[in-house]
Amino acid sequence: MSKQVVVVGGGVIGLLTAFNLAAKVGQVVVCDQGEVGRESSWAGGGIVSPLYPWRYSPAVTALAHWSQDYYPQLGERLFASTGVDPEVHTTGLYWLDLDDEAEALAWAEREQRPLSAVDITVAYDAVPVLGPGFKRAIYMAGVANVRNPRLVKSLKAALLALPNVTLRENCQITGFVQQGGRVTGVQTAEGVLAADEVVLSAGAWSGDLLRTLGLELPVEPVKGQMILFKCAEDFLPSMVLAKGRYAIPRRDGHILVGSTLEHAGYDKTPTEDALESLKASAVELLPGLEGATVVGHWAGLRPGSPEGIPYIGPVPGHEGLWLNCGHYRNGLVLAPASCQLFSDLLTGAEPIIDPAPYAPATRLG
């Protein structure tokens, strides 16, 4: 295919969409209003699993399972080609004192995932720094986390090395260009950028951009705040999650604790209230963090969507326009499968999974 494809949005979804398409189309241009990958892709924790996978629909589960299985080889491939290691770090994950433990275990049996109840003493033996008072635990082996800022850097380096890919950072898209009912490009501050196909992967901003065509896409910004500690490299051997808050160990001893869930429009200002709340959760989970220095505190905007199901596929009535957006809390989790499915659809290949649940045609108002 000798088409020119313009991808609007340079987060992990947009970058990986471009990476998958580059071998199959003529030219790919990625436009981002800022620096690529600096919004929710940079801000998230990078757990390669939905926080509570049993609470999601089969549509999210299908993407999550494919992505979880694929992530290690994606990390290796990017590291080998760029020298930037995304650090796909397999630690497993303990959930503590869940209200819906029975549902979690039933889901694991139904989906044949390696999640099981363990005696609480097993959790304390495995994670000696865990706080006191927890009564029950379930554990899923094989759950990894990816160091999302490094994943972004690795994807960017991989794309910059490809002769048919162009990255246009600080490129504000104000709307779409149409001719005869077909979308034929995007309007930028520097003028029109023509395209055979346009992909909207603009995260929390996707709904605003689609509204310029008179279409309502129920994707809205949902703020999340995180904090980062620095500890010894062996301080936390596994990810842990309790009362809606999680702690994620990086290989070098950094510990991420998150996150808040706030509807505050496009405001990304970190707040003192959230900092104190996250610190309290951190110390309750891991008392050894008491007095530890917070080396980072930031906020990002998730692309909130109904049931967290992304929109993947062509936009009806607007030939040439495609969506790959609305991943809510699971953009990093679902990215490999979402972007492979998207590439399959755009190029006419056999889709890796049934695309029907994500189709804009049945879900746009």
XYZ file of C-alpha atoms in Angstrom:
365
model
C 0.000 0.000 0.000
C 1.498 3.343 -1.038
C -0.845 5.399 1.113
C 0.115 8.323 3.316
C -1.316 7.885 6.803
C -1.457 10.721 9.320
C -1.682 9.663 12.970
C -3.056 12.403 15.225
C -1.587 11.907 18.696
C 1.847 10.663 19.686
C 1.211 8.707 22.850
C 1.982 5.009 23.064
C -1.172 4.198 21.062
C -0.250 6.616 18.287
C 3.431 5.641 18.240
C 2.742 1.910 18.182
C 0.040 2.412 15.527
C 2.650 4.156 13.377
C 5.239 1.470 14.108
C 2.874 -1.306 13.012
C 1.741 0.541 9.886
C 5.204 1.617 8.733
C 6.010 -1.742 7.131
C 2.677 -1.852 5.294
C 1.960 1.647 3.931
C 3.925 4.238 2.009
C 4.370 7.084 4.470
C 3.353 7.646 8.091
C 3.284 11.057 9.756
C 2.709 11.302 13.519
C 1.514 14.694 14.776
C 1.411 15.628 18.445
C 0.420 18.918 20.039
C 3.461 18.671 22.324
C 6.374 16.292 22.661
C 5.428 12.715 21.806
C 4.509 10.457 24.696
C 4.458 13.162 27.374
C 0.795 12.938 28.360
C -0.924 9.877 29.879
C 1.657 7.506 28.358
C 4.358 9.175 30.468
C 2.205 9.652 33.558
C 0.836 6.135 34.069
C 2.192 3.314 36.181
C 2.707 0.750 33.452
C 1.148 -2.350 35.040
C 0.577 -4.764 32.159
C -2.844 -5.734 33.487
C -6.066 -3.919 34.272
C -6.027 -3.183 38.011
C -9.025 -5.474 38.527
C -9.224 -7.523 35.320
C -12.298 -9.496 36.425
C -14.366 -6.298 36.594
C -14.047 -5.597 32.868
C -16.032 -6.715 29.856
C -14.863 -9.514 27.533
C -13.904 -6.786 25.042
C -11.231 -5.391 27.373
C -10.189 -8.874 28.482
C -9.522 -10.010 24.899
C -7.188 -7.076 24.234
C -5.493 -7.426 27.634
C -4.703 -11.129 27.250
C -3.208 -10.694 23.780
C -1.118 -7.730 24.930
C 0.131 -9.404 28.108
C 1.375 -12.362 26.100
C 3.021 -10.108 23.514
C 4.712 -7.505 25.726
C 7.932 -9.410 26.514
C 8.779 -9.886 22.834
C 7.833 -6.292 22.041
C 10.221 -5.111 24.756
C 13.013 -7.334 23.442
C 12.438 -6.236 19.852
C 12.536 -2.541 20.709
C 15.600 -2.944 22.932
C 17.457 -4.861 20.229
C 16.691 -2.276 17.537
C 17.124 0.941 19.542
C 19.319 0.188 22.564
C 16.599 1.702 24.783
C 15.189 -0.932 27.137
C 11.476 -0.494 27.937
C 12.131 -2.672 31.011
C 9.281 -5.157 30.839
C 9.705 -6.289 34.447
C 7.835 -9.441 35.511
C 7.135 -9.354 39.255
C 3.643 -10.788 39.753
C 0.915 -8.917 41.605
C -0.712 -9.376 45.021
C -4.226 -8.068 45.659
C -4.999 -7.685 49.362
C -8.340 -7.861 51.213
C -10.525 -7.734 48.114
C -14.285 -7.381 48.526
C -14.917 -9.351 45.340
C -12.303 -12.080 45.755
C -14.808 -14.818 44.795
C -15.531 -13.063 41.495
C -11.802 -12.706 40.833
C -11.180 -16.405 41.381
C -14.169 -17.400 39.258
C -12.915 -15.142 36.459
C -9.429 -16.667 36.657
C -10.818 -20.186 36.364
C -13.079 -19.208 33.466
C -10.316 -17.350 31.600
C -7.567 -19.819 32.571
C -5.349 -17.107 34.025
C -2.723 -17.905 36.719
C -4.515 -16.132 39.573
C -5.210 -17.909 42.858
C -5.835 -17.330 46.535
C -2.770 -17.644 48.758
C -2.453 -17.753 52.515
C -1.667 -14.284 53.845
C 1.553 -15.663 55.369
C 2.710 -16.469 51.828
C 2.212 -12.842 50.832
C 4.130 -11.596 53.876
C 6.952 -14.074 53.214
C 7.163 -12.959 49.584
C 6.867 -9.242 50.384
C 8.368 -8.750 53.858
C 7.966 -4.954 53.679
C 4.176 -5.266 53.437
C 2.232 -3.357 56.072
C 0.543 -5.161 59.002
C -3.092 -6.128 59.294
C -3.927 -7.563 55.907
C -6.031 -10.729 56.170
C -6.405 -12.165 52.655
C -4.422 -12.217 49.415
C -4.719 -13.384 45.855
C -1.739 -13.539 43.541
C -1.233 -13.617 39.795
C 2.154 -14.759 38.597
C 3.584 -13.467 35.349
C 2.165 -9.947 35.613
C 4.752 -7.467 34.405
C 5.131 -3.722 34.479
C 6.683 -1.699 31.693
C 8.693 1.432 32.399
C 6.440 3.608 30.318
C 8.752 6.644 29.820
C 11.371 4.264 28.444
C 8.777 2.528 26.264
C 7.956 5.938 24.780
C 11.652 6.725 24.227
C 12.207 3.327 22.628
C 9.219 3.663 20.287
C 10.300 7.168 19.322
C 13.828 5.974 18.549
C 12.467 3.069 16.486
C 10.259 5.413 14.445
C 13.017 7.972 13.886
C 15.119 5.176 12.370
C 12.461 4.381 9.745
C 12.835 6.284 6.444
C 9.083 6.465 5.751
C 8.021 7.819 9.174
C 7.956 11.488 10.156
C 7.363 12.757 13.692
C 5.909 16.259 13.917
C 6.020 17.427 17.508
C 4.463 20.673 18.758
C 2.062 20.374 15.832
C -1.413 21.535 16.840
C -4.239 19.895 14.887
C -7.293 22.147 14.737
C -9.574 20.057 12.529
C -10.000 17.747 9.574
C -10.023 18.475 5.856
C -12.923 16.994 3.883
C -13.630 16.567 0.201
C -16.783 14.928 -1.122
C -17.615 13.263 2.184
C -14.116 11.913 2.618
C -11.501 13.040 5.155
C -8.427 13.928 3.110
C -6.127 15.438 5.717
C -5.798 17.540 8.832
C -5.603 21.253 9.432
C -2.479 22.333 11.320
C -1.210 25.723 12.418
C 1.223 25.536 9.481
C -1.440 24.606 6.952
C -3.081 21.483 5.531
C -1.395 18.106 5.885
C -2.852 15.805 3.227
C -3.469 12.126 3.894
C -5.100 9.088 2.349
C -6.086 7.913 5.830
C -6.223 9.829 9.127
C -6.007 8.033 12.482
C -7.288 9.802 15.600
C -5.270 8.605 18.612
C -5.255 11.795 20.631
C -6.039 10.370 24.062
C -8.154 12.636 26.256
C -8.333 15.216 23.431
C -9.912 12.812 20.913
C -13.493 13.791 21.740
C -12.790 17.493 21.225
C -11.220 16.883 17.824
C -14.028 14.631 16.602
C -16.547 17.261 17.697
C -15.197 19.529 14.927
C -16.969 17.121 12.553
C -20.193 17.270 14.537
C -19.616 13.803 16.005
C -19.951 12.993 19.688
C -17.255 10.679 21.016
C -17.710 10.053 24.748
C -14.015 10.347 25.603
C -13.132 12.839 28.334
C -10.103 13.672 30.478
C -9.896 11.898 33.849
C -7.042 13.139 36.022
C -4.737 10.764 37.855
C -1.920 11.677 40.252
C 1.104 9.545 41.101
C 4.107 9.751 43.406
C 7.554 8.193 43.097
C 9.961 7.060 45.818
C 13.557 5.841 45.527
C 14.503 2.794 47.597
C 17.016 -0.036 47.519
C 16.786 -2.149 44.388
C 15.472 -5.168 46.309
C 13.044 -3.225 48.540
C 9.835 -4.380 46.836
C 9.960 -7.743 45.020
C 6.350 -7.723 43.736
C 3.593 -5.303 42.840
C 0.933 -4.931 45.548
C -2.557 -3.455 45.459
C -5.006 -2.691 48.274
C -7.926 -0.292 48.721
C -7.626 0.927 45.153
C -3.981 1.986 45.503
C -0.943 0.169 44.137
C 2.824 0.113 44.475
C 4.990 -0.777 41.481
C 8.708 -1.603 41.747
C 11.115 -0.612 38.991
C 14.337 -2.567 38.556
C 16.475 0.242 39.978
C 14.528 0.635 43.229
C 12.112 3.370 42.203
C 8.625 2.697 43.613
C 5.550 4.239 42.003
C 2.417 4.652 44.107
C -0.903 5.619 42.550
C -3.319 6.801 41.723
C -6.155 9.263 42.103
C -9.258 9.374 39.918
C -10.482 12.946 39.409
C -12.848 14.663 36.994
C -11.176 18.077 36.701
C -11.281 18.827 32.985
C -7.872 19.452 31.461
C -6.281 20.608 34.726
C -3.097 18.608 35.312
C -1.903 20.507 38.370
C -0.625 18.172 41.127
C -2.345 18.947 44.416
C -1.212 18.849 48.036
C -4.326 16.882 49.041
C -3.521 14.137 46.548
C 0.124 14.080 47.633
C -0.851 13.528 51.273
C -3.445 10.901 50.339
C -0.982 8.985 48.175
C 1.715 9.182 50.864
C -0.729 7.790 53.431
C -1.645 4.916 51.102
C 2.034 4.252 50.420
C 2.910 4.001 54.109
C -0.129 1.831 54.860
C 0.923 -0.572 52.103
C 4.670 -0.331 52.774
C 5.592 1.190 56.170
C 9.238 1.310 55.105
C 8.306 4.289 52.941
C 7.653 6.378 56.068
C 10.076 9.264 55.828
C 11.270 8.245 52.369
C 11.775 11.138 49.990
C 9.173 11.632 47.296
C 11.343 12.155 44.216
C 8.410 12.805 41.895
C 4.740 13.839 42.005
C 2.772 14.416 38.834
C -0.627 14.205 37.193
C -1.841 12.929 33.835
C -5.114 12.829 31.935
C -6.598 9.465 31.064
C -8.914 9.214 28.035
C -12.066 8.185 29.909
C -14.553 6.111 27.905
C -17.703 4.057 28.612
C -16.692 0.773 30.316
C -13.084 1.508 29.333
C -13.645 -0.059 25.897
C -11.538 1.672 23.221
C -12.812 2.789 19.840
C -10.908 0.969 17.089
C -11.887 1.143 13.440
C -13.284 3.397 10.681
C -15.693 6.260 11.375
C -18.974 5.730 9.507
C -19.941 8.484 7.090
C -16.412 9.898 7.100
C -14.380 7.710 4.775
C -10.659 7.970 5.410
C -11.041 8.689 9.149
C -10.193 6.043 11.736
C -10.185 5.844 15.529
C -7.775 4.138 17.897
C -8.531 5.909 21.171
C -10.516 5.886 24.414
C -8.473 3.313 26.354
C -9.222 5.016 29.691
C -7.043 3.458 32.442
C -5.542 0.738 30.252
C -3.789 2.394 27.330
C -0.412 0.879 28.168
C -2.015 -2.487 28.972
C -3.994 -2.721 25.756
C -1.640 -0.963 23.340
C -0.019 -3.972 21.601
C -3.325 -5.669 20.814
C -5.182 -2.441 19.991
C -2.507 -1.310 17.558
C -2.161 -4.712 15.918
C -5.937 -4.974 15.515
C -6.003 -1.452 14.087
C -3.242 -2.268 11.593
C -5.119 -5.407 10.538
C -8.293 -3.413 9.895
C -6.660 -0.578 7.965
C -4.602 -2.917 5.758
C -7.323 -5.532 5.249
C -5.465 -8.309 7.075
C -7.178 -11.008 9.119
C -7.869 -9.336 12.508
C -6.171 -10.863 15.550
C -9.455 -10.772 17.505
C -13.079 -9.997 16.711
C -13.173 -6.239 15.995
C -16.929 -5.840 16.526
C -16.909 -4.712 20.203
C -14.646 -1.744 19.385
C -16.268 -0.622 16.127
C -17.137 3.102 16.047
C -20.013 2.294 13.668
C -22.094 0.781 16.460
C -20.913 2.998 19.315
C -20.850 6.630 18.156
C -23.869 8.790 18.968
